Tab-separated table of C-alpha atoms in Angstrom:
chain	number	residue	atom	x	y	z
A	1	MET	CA	-8.520	-34.534	10.004
A	2	GLN	CA	-5.071	-35.397	11.344
A	3	LYS	CA	-2.213	-33.090	10.386
A	4	SER	CA	-0.454	-35.911	8.530
A	5	ASP	CA	-3.617	-36.667	6.528
A	6	LEU	CA	-4.023	-32.999	5.656
A	7	LEU	CA	-0.412	-32.847	4.495
A	8	ASN	CA	-0.963	-35.873	2.261
A	9	ASN	CA	-4.095	-34.351	0.742
A	10	LEU	CA	-2.369	-31.045	0.050
A	11	GLN	CA	0.530	-32.881	-1.592
A	12	LYS	CA	-1.913	-34.762	-3.815
A	13	ILE	CA	-3.348	-31.437	-5.018
A	14	VAL	CA	-0.145	-29.525	-5.834
A	15	GLY	CA	2.666	-32.060	-5.647
A	16	GLU	CA	4.950	-32.962	-2.760
A	17	GLU	CA	7.591	-30.338	-3.576
A	18	TYR	CA	5.034	-27.497	-3.396
A	19	VAL	CA	3.932	-28.103	0.198
A	20	SER	CA	6.082	-27.365	3.226
A	21	ALA	CA	5.669	-28.015	6.935
A	22	SER	CA	9.298	-27.524	8.004
A	23	SER	CA	9.763	-25.154	10.937
A	24	ALA	CA	12.416	-23.081	9.175
A	25	GLU	CA	10.260	-22.435	6.126
A	26	LEU	CA	7.101	-21.838	8.124
A	27	TYR	CA	8.959	-19.197	10.112
A	28	CYS	CA	9.672	-17.293	6.889
A	29	TYR	CA	5.910	-16.966	6.385
A	30	SER	CA	5.122	-15.939	9.971
A	31	CYS	CA	5.418	-12.197	9.372
A	32	ASP	CA	5.242	-9.436	6.815
A	33	ALA	CA	6.937	-6.015	7.093
A	34	SER	CA	4.861	-5.146	10.179
A	35	GLN	CA	5.224	-6.160	13.831
A	36	ILE	CA	2.407	-8.740	13.530
A	37	ARG	CA	3.384	-12.419	13.922
A	38	GLY	CA	1.617	-15.753	13.394
A	39	MET	CA	2.971	-19.224	12.567
A	40	PRO	CA	1.298	-21.254	9.791
A	41	ASP	CA	0.948	-25.027	9.852
A	42	PHE	CA	1.546	-25.437	6.116
A	43	VAL	CA	2.779	-23.372	3.193
A	44	VAL	CA	1.306	-24.357	-0.168
A	45	ARG	CA	2.348	-22.991	-3.571
A	46	PRO	CA	-0.480	-23.479	-6.063
A	47	ALA	CA	0.070	-23.114	-9.799
A	48	SER	CA	-3.526	-22.823	-11.028
A	49	THR	CA	-7.020	-21.701	-10.128
A	50	GLU	CA	-8.096	-25.356	-10.021
A	51	GLN	CA	-5.479	-26.107	-7.376
A	52	VAL	CA	-6.484	-23.060	-5.309
A	53	SER	CA	-10.118	-24.156	-5.484
A	54	LYS	CA	-9.310	-27.668	-4.258
A	55	ILE	CA	-7.103	-26.387	-1.432
A	56	VAL	CA	-9.710	-23.921	-0.198
A	57	SER	CA	-12.487	-26.522	-0.459
A	58	LEU	CA	-10.401	-28.959	1.605
A	59	ALA	CA	-9.705	-26.256	4.192
A	60	ASN	CA	-13.354	-25.269	4.372
A	61	ASP	CA	-14.490	-28.862	4.921
A	62	ASN	CA	-12.055	-29.131	7.826
A	63	GLU	CA	-12.445	-25.547	9.098
A	64	ILE	CA	-8.770	-24.724	8.617
A	65	PRO	CA	-7.725	-21.058	8.195
A	66	VAL	CA	-6.368	-20.010	4.793
A	67	THR	CA	-4.268	-16.888	4.319
A	68	ALA	CA	-3.294	-15.783	0.815
A	69	ARG	CA	0.146	-14.226	0.454
A	70	GLY	CA	2.068	-12.511	-2.321
A	71	ALA	CA	5.481	-11.002	-1.595
A	72	GLY	CA	4.894	-10.295	2.100
A	73	THR	CA	5.580	-6.553	1.742
A	74	GLY	CA	2.438	-5.559	3.655
A	75	LEU	CA	2.662	-3.214	6.634
A	76	ALA	CA	-0.416	-4.224	8.631
A	77	GLY	CA	-0.147	-7.994	9.112
A	78	GLY	CA	-2.615	-8.650	6.300
A	79	ALA	CA	-0.746	-11.709	4.985
A	80	VAL	CA	0.233	-13.047	8.407
A	81	PRO	CA	-1.545	-16.286	9.485
A	82	VAL	CA	-2.457	-15.054	12.969
A	83	GLU	CA	-4.615	-18.148	13.581
A	84	GLY	CA	-2.277	-20.623	11.890
A	85	GLY	CA	-3.542	-22.940	9.173
A	86	ILE	CA	-2.521	-22.779	5.524
A	87	VAL	CA	-0.591	-19.993	3.842
A	88	LEU	CA	-1.283	-19.908	0.112
A	89	ASP	CA	1.865	-18.549	-1.521
A	90	MET	CA	0.464	-17.158	-4.789
A	91	SER	CA	3.796	-16.007	-6.218
A	92	SER	CA	4.063	-18.949	-8.633
A	93	MET	CA	0.912	-17.784	-10.447
A	94	ASN	CA	2.743	-14.910	-12.111
A	95	ARG	CA	1.861	-14.889	-15.796
A	96	ILE	CA	0.556	-12.149	-18.057
A	97	LEU	CA	-2.327	-14.059	-19.626
A	98	GLU	CA	-3.509	-11.566	-22.245
A	99	THR	CA	-2.459	-8.104	-23.373
A	100	ASP	CA	-5.278	-6.348	-25.224
A	101	LEU	CA	-3.636	-3.178	-26.515
A	102	ASP	CA	-6.628	-2.000	-28.542
A	103	ASN	CA	-8.848	-2.057	-25.465
A	104	LEU	CA	-6.111	-0.756	-23.116
A	105	GLN	CA	-6.400	-3.865	-20.936
A	106	VAL	CA	-4.255	-6.655	-19.573
A	107	THR	CA	-5.249	-9.890	-17.830
A	108	ILE	CA	-2.808	-11.208	-15.252
A	109	GLU	CA	-2.344	-13.789	-12.531
A	110	PRO	CA	-1.975	-12.437	-8.979
A	111	GLY	CA	1.680	-13.355	-8.425
A	112	ILE	CA	3.213	-11.040	-10.997
A	113	VAL	CA	5.281	-8.210	-9.499
A	114	GLN	CA	3.940	-4.718	-10.202
A	115	GLU	CA	7.179	-3.362	-11.665
A	116	LYS	CA	7.601	-6.385	-13.965
A	117	LEU	CA	4.142	-5.775	-15.408
A	118	ASN	CA	5.013	-2.183	-16.276
A	119	GLN	CA	8.349	-3.236	-17.740
A	120	ALA	CA	6.495	-5.631	-20.025
A	121	LEU	CA	3.988	-2.934	-21.010
A	122	GLU	CA	6.449	-0.112	-21.629
A	123	PRO	CA	7.339	-1.022	-25.261
A	124	SER	CA	3.664	-0.719	-26.148
A	125	GLY	CA	3.433	2.781	-24.670
A	126	LEU	CA	1.047	1.746	-21.897
A	127	PHE	CA	1.302	1.444	-18.134
A	128	PHE	CA	-0.583	0.409	-14.998
A	129	PRO	CA	-0.643	3.633	-12.938
A	130	PRO	CA	-0.722	2.551	-9.244
A	131	ASP	CA	2.827	3.092	-8.025
A	132	PRO	CA	3.468	1.913	-4.441
A	133	GLY	CA	6.857	2.339	-2.823
A	134	SER	CA	7.222	-1.453	-2.908
A	135	SER	CA	6.578	-1.686	-6.673
A	136	ALA	CA	9.831	-3.595	-7.263
A	137	MET	CA	8.639	-6.345	-4.887
A	138	CYS	CA	4.880	-6.331	-4.322
A	139	THR	CA	2.576	-8.591	-6.309
A	140	LEU	CA	-0.542	-7.450	-8.132
A	141	GLY	CA	-2.717	-9.823	-6.094
A	142	GLY	CA	-1.613	-8.163	-2.865
A	143	LEU	CA	-1.970	-4.708	-4.404
A	144	ILE	CA	-5.556	-5.485	-5.422
A	145	ALA	CA	-6.416	-7.164	-2.119
A	146	ASN	CA	-5.297	-4.029	-0.262
A	147	ASN	CA	-6.465	-1.471	-2.848
A	148	GLY	CA	-2.934	-0.094	-2.798
A	149	SER	CA	-1.931	3.120	-4.480
A	150	GLY	CA	1.271	5.136	-4.121
A	151	MET	CA	2.854	8.357	-5.238
A	152	ARG	CA	0.766	9.018	-8.361
A	153	SER	CA	-2.649	8.389	-6.826
A	154	VAL	CA	-3.407	12.121	-6.566
A	155	LYS	CA	-3.995	12.149	-10.351
A	156	TYR	CA	-4.453	8.524	-11.304
A	157	GLY	CA	-6.382	7.174	-8.332
A	158	THR	CA	-5.998	3.870	-6.510
A	159	THR	CA	-5.852	0.277	-7.725
A	160	ARG	CA	-9.638	0.052	-7.480
A	161	ASN	CA	-9.943	2.473	-10.420
A	162	TYR	CA	-8.109	0.017	-12.698
A	163	VAL	CA	-9.687	-3.355	-11.905
A	164	LEU	CA	-12.290	-4.273	-14.513
A	165	GLY	CA	-12.878	-7.850	-13.449
A	166	LEU	CA	-11.641	-10.628	-11.179
A	167	GLU	CA	-11.588	-14.395	-10.977
A	168	VAL	CA	-12.096	-15.298	-7.312
A	169	VAL	CA	-12.153	-18.559	-5.380
A	170	LEU	CA	-14.765	-18.364	-2.616
A	171	ALA	CA	-14.534	-19.992	0.806
A	172	ASP	CA	-16.192	-23.243	-0.310
A	173	GLY	CA	-13.973	-23.555	-3.386
A	174	THR	CA	-16.483	-22.109	-5.857
A	175	VAL	CA	-14.875	-20.068	-8.630
A	176	ILE	CA	-16.670	-16.902	-9.760
A	177	ASN	CA	-15.912	-14.139	-12.255
A	178	THR	CA	-16.829	-10.538	-11.525
A	179	GLY	CA	-17.024	-7.531	-13.814
A	180	SER	CA	-16.342	-7.638	-17.546
A	181	LYS	CA	-14.042	-6.273	-20.218
A	182	ALA	CA	-16.443	-3.446	-20.955
A	183	SER	CA	-15.238	-0.012	-19.847
A	184	LYS	CA	-18.359	0.371	-17.738
A	185	SER	CA	-21.186	-1.865	-16.571
A	186	VAL	CA	-24.123	-1.578	-14.171
A	187	ALA	CA	-25.124	-5.242	-14.367
A	188	GLY	CA	-25.817	-6.259	-10.784
A	189	TYR	CA	-23.897	-5.470	-7.620
A	190	SER	CA	-20.321	-4.238	-8.067
A	191	LEU	CA	-18.738	-7.440	-6.797
A	192	THR	CA	-15.373	-6.479	-8.252
A	193	ASP	CA	-15.271	-3.474	-5.934
A	194	LEU	CA	-16.284	-5.707	-3.028
A	195	PHE	CA	-13.240	-7.933	-3.426
A	196	VAL	CA	-10.791	-5.099	-4.128
A	197	GLY	CA	-9.531	-4.022	-0.712
A	198	SER	CA	-11.062	-7.019	1.115
A	199	GLU	CA	-7.592	-8.290	2.125
A	200	GLY	CA	-8.343	-11.925	1.323
A	201	THR	CA	-11.188	-12.143	3.847
A	202	LEU	CA	-13.909	-12.803	1.240
A	203	GLY	CA	-12.135	-14.813	-1.458
A	204	ILE	CA	-8.801	-15.621	-3.104
A	205	ILE	CA	-8.007	-13.635	-6.260
A	206	THR	CA	-6.644	-15.905	-8.994
A	207	LYS	CA	-6.962	-13.661	-12.056
A	208	ALA	CA	-7.525	-9.960	-12.773
A	209	THR	CA	-8.324	-7.871	-15.828
A	210	LEU	CA	-6.814	-4.411	-15.453
A	211	ARG	CA	-7.374	-1.096	-17.186
A	212	LEU	CA	-4.252	0.555	-18.624
A	213	ARG	CA	-3.303	4.135	-19.480
A	214	ALA	CA	-1.056	5.630	-22.148
A	215	LEU	CA	2.367	6.660	-20.917
A	216	PRO	CA	2.578	10.476	-20.708
A	217	LYS	CA	4.743	12.188	-23.331
A	218	GLU	CA	6.418	14.553	-20.881
A	219	ARG	CA	7.060	14.707	-17.157
A	220	SER	CA	8.644	17.334	-14.918
A	221	VAL	CA	9.330	17.662	-11.190
A	222	LEU	CA	9.311	20.715	-8.952
A	223	LEU	CA	10.829	20.943	-5.470
A	224	ALA	CA	9.477	23.528	-2.994
A	225	SER	CA	10.970	24.171	0.471
A	226	PHE	CA	9.068	25.505	3.487
A	227	ASP	CA	9.871	26.628	7.023
A	228	ASP	CA	7.493	24.067	8.542
A	229	PRO	CA	5.118	21.260	7.507
A	230	GLU	CA	1.990	23.329	8.191
A	231	LEU	CA	2.990	25.849	5.511
A	232	ALA	CA	3.590	22.945	3.132
A	233	GLY	CA	0.086	21.694	3.917
A	234	GLN	CA	-1.345	25.131	3.111
A	235	ALA	CA	0.540	25.126	-0.190
A	236	VAL	CA	-0.988	21.758	-1.167
A	237	VAL	CA	-4.474	23.162	-0.553
A	238	LYS	CA	-3.643	26.194	-2.731
A	239	VAL	CA	-2.195	24.092	-5.552
A	240	LEU	CA	-5.153	21.717	-5.737
A	241	SER	CA	-7.599	24.642	-5.526
A	242	SER	CA	-5.864	26.365	-8.449
A	243	GLY	CA	-7.122	23.813	-10.944
A	244	ILE	CA	-3.900	21.896	-11.574
A	245	VAL	CA	-3.827	18.204	-10.681
A	246	PRO	CA	-0.214	17.080	-10.302
A	247	SER	CA	0.523	13.457	-11.084
A	248	ALA	CA	2.304	13.252	-7.718
A	249	CYS	CA	2.599	15.446	-4.642
A	250	GLU	CA	4.858	14.234	-1.817
A	251	ILE	CA	5.936	15.720	1.503
A	252	LEU	CA	9.160	15.167	3.448
A	253	ASP	CA	9.560	16.821	6.856
A	254	ARG	CA	12.827	17.981	8.453
A	255	ASN	CA	13.520	14.630	10.119
A	256	ILE	CA	13.065	12.692	6.880
A	257	ILE	CA	15.245	15.151	4.951
A	258	GLU	CA	18.020	14.707	7.509
A	259	ALA	CA	17.616	10.915	7.410
A	260	ILE	CA	17.888	10.776	3.603
A	261	ASN	CA	20.907	13.071	3.516
A	262	THR	CA	22.539	10.955	6.235
A	263	TYR	CA	21.797	7.756	4.335
A	264	ASP	CA	23.224	9.154	1.077
A	265	PRO	CA	25.087	12.485	1.386
A	266	HIS	CA	25.340	12.753	-2.418
A	267	ILE	CA	21.593	13.423	-2.664
A	268	GLY	CA	21.897	16.783	-0.910
A	269	LEU	CA	18.245	17.626	-0.323
A	270	PRO	CA	17.877	21.272	0.809
A	271	GLU	CA	17.657	21.824	4.556
A	272	ALA	CA	14.108	22.918	5.374
A	273	GLY	CA	11.233	22.392	7.758
A	274	ALA	CA	9.511	20.481	4.952
A	275	ILE	CA	9.825	19.833	1.234
A	276	LEU	CA	7.071	19.272	-1.292
A	277	MET	CA	7.837	17.260	-4.422
A	278	PHE	CA	5.410	17.917	-7.273
A	279	GLU	CA	5.313	15.985	-10.530
A	280	VAL	CA	3.313	17.089	-13.561
A	281	ASP	CA	2.885	14.877	-16.618
A	282	GLY	CA	1.133	15.091	-19.980
A	283	THR	CA	2.040	16.967	-23.148
A	284	GLU	CA	4.898	19.457	-23.304
A	285	ASN	CA	2.473	22.406	-23.087
A	286	THR	CA	0.390	21.048	-20.219
A	287	VAL	CA	3.512	20.177	-18.229
A	288	ARG	CA	4.993	23.643	-18.707
A	289	GLU	CA	1.701	25.295	-17.745
A	290	GLY	CA	1.260	23.016	-14.720
A	291	ILE	CA	4.721	23.748	-13.350
A	292	GLU	CA	4.117	27.502	-13.630
A	293	MET	CA	0.750	27.204	-11.865
A	294	ILE	CA	2.332	25.288	-8.995
A	295	LYS	CA	5.110	27.881	-8.712
A	296	ASP	CA	2.518	30.663	-8.497
A	297	ALA	CA	0.457	28.816	-5.878
A	298	CYS	CA	3.502	28.135	-3.674
A	299	SER	CA	5.275	31.461	-4.144
A	300	THR	CA	3.942	33.247	-1.043
A	301	LEU	CA	4.517	30.267	1.264
A	302	ALA	CA	7.752	28.615	0.095
A	303	THR	CA	11.289	29.717	0.926
A	304	SER	CA	12.617	28.325	-2.349
A	305	ILE	CA	11.239	26.689	-5.486
A	306	ARG	CA	13.118	24.931	-8.257
A	307	ALA	CA	12.149	22.699	-11.146
A	308	ALA	CA	14.239	19.772	-12.310
A	309	SER	CA	16.367	20.857	-15.261
A	310	ASP	CA	16.420	17.493	-17.006
A	311	LYS	CA	15.470	13.815	-16.728
A	312	LYS	CA	18.604	13.013	-14.715
A	313	GLU	CA	17.736	15.540	-12.005
A	314	ARG	CA	14.094	14.444	-12.047
A	315	ASP	CA	15.089	10.833	-11.504
A	316	GLU	CA	17.457	11.842	-8.685
A	317	ILE	CA	14.635	13.663	-6.876
A	318	TRP	CA	12.359	10.629	-7.055
A	319	ALA	CA	15.233	8.338	-6.075
A	320	ALA	CA	15.554	10.427	-2.900
A	321	ARG	CA	11.857	9.935	-2.152
A	322	ARG	CA	12.109	6.183	-2.632
A	323	LEU	CA	14.941	6.025	-0.105
A	324	VAL	CA	12.641	6.994	2.758
A	325	GLY	CA	11.916	3.444	3.885
A	326	ALA	CA	15.601	2.550	4.063
A	327	ALA	CA	16.684	5.897	5.539
A	328	VAL	CA	14.169	6.295	8.366
A	329	SER	CA	16.179	4.326	10.928
A	330	ARG	CA	19.542	5.900	10.060
A	331	LEU	CA	19.227	8.920	12.371
A	332	ASP	CA	19.589	6.661	15.399
A	333	PRO	CA	20.967	3.151	14.779
A	334	LEU	CA	19.761	2.060	18.230
A	335	ARG	CA	16.133	2.586	17.183
A	336	THR	CA	13.987	0.506	14.847
A	337	ARG	CA	11.142	1.643	12.609
A	338	VAL	CA	7.816	0.239	13.811
A	339	TYR	CA	4.823	0.351	11.475
A	340	VAL	CA	2.162	1.531	13.912
A	341	GLY	CA	-0.041	4.595	13.433
A	342	GLU	CA	1.677	5.376	10.133
A	343	ASP	CA	-0.895	5.465	7.336
A	344	ILE	CA	-3.553	8.045	8.094
A	345	GLY	CA	-5.589	9.913	5.506
A	346	VAL	CA	-7.394	13.212	6.105
A	347	PRO	CA	-9.489	15.631	4.029
A	348	ILE	CA	-7.270	18.001	2.033
A	349	LYS	CA	-8.339	21.136	3.892
A	350	GLU	CA	-7.435	19.459	7.207
A	351	LEU	CA	-3.813	18.804	6.195
A	352	PRO	CA	-2.231	21.867	7.863
A	353	GLY	CA	-4.046	21.171	11.133
A	354	MET	CA	-3.180	17.463	11.081
A	355	LEU	CA	0.484	18.211	10.438
A	356	HIS	CA	0.468	20.627	13.400
A	357	LYS	CA	-1.224	17.994	15.569
A	358	VAL	CA	1.420	15.397	14.685
A	359	ARG	CA	4.104	17.803	15.910
A	360	GLU	CA	2.192	18.307	19.159
A	361	ILE	CA	1.904	14.537	19.669
A	362	SER	CA	5.618	14.148	19.000
A	363	ASP	CA	6.406	16.779	21.642
A	364	GLU	CA	3.892	15.366	24.124
A	365	PHE	CA	5.396	11.875	24.111
A	366	LYS	CA	8.979	13.013	23.444
A	367	LEU	CA	8.982	10.629	20.516
A	368	PRO	CA	10.482	11.706	17.167
A	369	ILE	CA	7.898	11.400	14.399
A	370	MET	CA	9.039	11.592	10.781
A	371	THR	CA	6.233	12.737	8.519
A	372	TYR	CA	6.189	12.007	4.801
A	373	GLY	CA	3.773	10.615	2.250
A	374	HIS	CA	1.344	11.244	-0.567
A	375	ILE	CA	0.073	14.547	0.767
A	376	GLY	CA	-1.637	15.398	-2.526
A	377	ASP	CA	-4.456	12.995	-1.680
A	378	GLY	CA	-4.325	13.583	2.095
A	379	ASN	CA	-2.249	10.475	2.865
A	380	LEU	CA	0.398	11.002	5.576
A	381	HIS	CA	2.910	8.477	6.879
A	382	THR	CA	3.951	9.270	10.447
A	383	GLY	CA	7.044	7.148	10.923
A	384	MET	CA	8.202	6.342	14.453
A	385	CYS	CA	11.393	4.635	15.589
A	386	ILE	CA	11.935	3.176	19.057
A	387	ASP	CA	14.247	0.972	21.065
A	388	VAL	CA	12.247	-2.226	20.619
A	389	LEU	CA	13.791	-3.691	23.780
A	390	SER	CA	12.262	-0.924	25.909
A	391	ASP	CA	8.759	-1.526	27.293
A	392	GLU	CA	8.534	2.176	28.104
A	393	GLU	CA	9.142	3.150	24.468
A	394	TRP	CA	6.597	0.631	23.201
A	395	GLU	CA	4.062	2.185	25.572
A	396	LYS	CA	4.852	5.688	24.319
A	397	LEU	CA	4.634	4.563	20.703
A	398	ASN	CA	1.253	2.886	21.156
A	399	LYS	CA	-0.163	5.914	22.960
A	400	ALA	CA	1.134	8.271	20.269
A	401	ALA	CA	-0.236	6.056	17.497
A	402	ASP	CA	-3.609	5.864	19.230
A	403	LYS	CA	-3.769	9.650	19.427
A	404	ILE	CA	-2.812	9.990	15.751
A	405	HIS	CA	-5.512	7.505	14.727
A	406	ARG	CA	-8.224	9.109	16.832
A	407	THR	CA	-7.300	12.603	15.646
A	408	ALA	CA	-7.535	11.521	11.997
A	409	ILE	CA	-10.918	9.861	12.544
A	410	GLY	CA	-12.157	12.911	14.465
A	411	ILE	CA	-11.616	15.235	11.493
A	412	GLY	CA	-13.290	12.930	8.995
A	413	GLY	CA	-10.212	10.928	8.040
A	414	THR	CA	-9.137	7.302	8.123
A	415	VAL	CA	-6.634	5.143	10.000
A	416	THR	CA	-5.397	3.635	6.741
A	417	ALA	CA	-5.278	5.289	3.337
A	418	GLU	CA	-3.304	2.641	1.458
A	419	HIS	CA	-1.486	0.094	3.648
A	420	GLY	CA	-4.591	-1.802	4.737
A	421	VAL	CA	-6.287	-2.716	7.998
A	422	GLY	CA	-4.951	-6.236	8.570
A	423	SER	CA	-4.537	-6.967	12.260
A	424	ALA	CA	-2.633	-3.775	13.052
A	425	ARG	CA	-5.621	-1.418	12.736
A	426	ALA	CA	-8.588	-3.753	13.172
A	427	ASP	CA	-9.499	-2.302	16.573
A	428	TYR	CA	-10.244	1.110	15.025
A	429	LEU	CA	-12.724	-0.048	12.389
A	430	GLY	CA	-15.717	0.221	14.710
A	431	LEU	CA	-14.788	3.791	15.641
A	432	GLU	CA	-14.225	4.823	12.029
A	433	LEU	CA	-17.075	2.961	10.315
A	434	GLY	CA	-19.763	2.708	13.002
A	435	LYS	CA	-22.702	0.523	11.944
A	436	ALA	CA	-21.150	0.064	8.511
A	437	LEU	CA	-18.817	-2.430	10.187
A	438	ASP	CA	-21.890	-4.497	11.105
A	439	VAL	CA	-22.737	-4.686	7.389
A	440	MET	CA	-19.174	-5.821	6.653
A	441	VAL	CA	-19.590	-8.603	9.215
A	442	LEU	CA	-22.849	-9.694	7.544
A	443	ILE	CA	-21.125	-9.869	4.158
A	444	LYS	CA	-18.213	-11.809	5.650
A	445	ASN	CA	-20.565	-14.303	7.288
A	446	ALA	CA	-22.543	-14.751	4.070
A	447	LEU	CA	-19.503	-15.464	1.897
A	448	ASP	CA	-17.363	-17.226	4.499
A	449	PRO	CA	-19.717	-18.723	7.122
A	450	LYS	CA	-16.994	-20.869	8.707
A	451	GLY	CA	-14.608	-17.921	8.918
A	452	ILE	CA	-11.642	-19.675	7.287
A	453	LEU	CA	-10.450	-16.861	4.994
A	454	ASN	CA	-7.742	-14.737	6.581
A	455	PRO	CA	-9.327	-14.760	10.056
A	456	GLY	CA	-8.402	-12.079	12.578
A	457	LYS	CA	-8.271	-9.287	9.996
A	458	MET	CA	-10.269	-6.106	9.291
A	459	GLY	CA	-12.401	-6.418	12.428
A	460	VAL	CA	-14.666	-9.023	10.828
């Protein structure tokens, strides 16, 4: 089909004003927050499942790639059209379709922003627990497609734990519904789980029914300082072994602390080799008991420990953590943050050793590495900044990232704990998954035999 004919057909489906082929607009959809780039041929903004089905069916008949996109906050190139074709901008499908308070459920369209959902739920005393750093921007469709998580995953789990059912458009335009509104079901294969985390390679999510939780009555935050990250890693192992499950457990190393204090001197984080931020939520008694248990577990390893005195101080501590993304590049304005090798996950007991290894890699390549992340569930972000105009620095960065990835895999970990595989980490899937990757390819070929759905991603 000629490009002009395809444009006309797309306009017939969604309306002329909801299709774009202008170079300026296409460029805006050629990247996400990663270094991956790819120019689409068309951007289409559907408003309904029916429209998505017709678009995908048209693309399948003509073997045209289709890449679904939410807010473009991804860090692995997952929403980048690396083989061109159609970008489906799902942000217009952003309604809350049904709020079922009695069953602790909500049904939504994929374009709604995570934070807006929780703002709508707050008056009812409920919330959707996954809490990524991009919650003010990211859409639920993207969060589900990547099985995102965030700071409170150590207690509440990942997005996968909260998806009860999905409406999905398959590669030929067929619409299916997976799961149910029942709290549990063993009827057939767990297709819902198959699509969660599939990064748009198996189908396009057009609706989701999500499990909700009651907002905790109380919440408190504790800040513990350590001489080095390895001691902080040991403290995390001790805390989790003590029987307390904090709602959040974050690490900031010396470089990140300096970056945040440089970005906003009023924050005044304590100078230390590393800081752990613990949050405990629940009832007043369980919070008080949890904070004391964490203090006891950290007491022989930490140089200082303090709990937030009130909500204002608690919010200030978390505000400091959320500044990491903006602050990382402030230590050296000539360097740019590059999202490579920055989302590993390792078994909890391996945390101290992995943190030590990251320092060794930093020294080996003479490349500053800022370590932070959701250490309570073994998720570390190893942030690197380089002069992007220097080929030598790109080479050092890629070698350092490769060593970080291979070290994590070698101790039973993963190259991505929450940001997704996309194009950025696709080359490591065979090493991490072995023959299981062959099974993924079989599933991909069965559901998308022409390979039109988000091609070039996840190693499939």
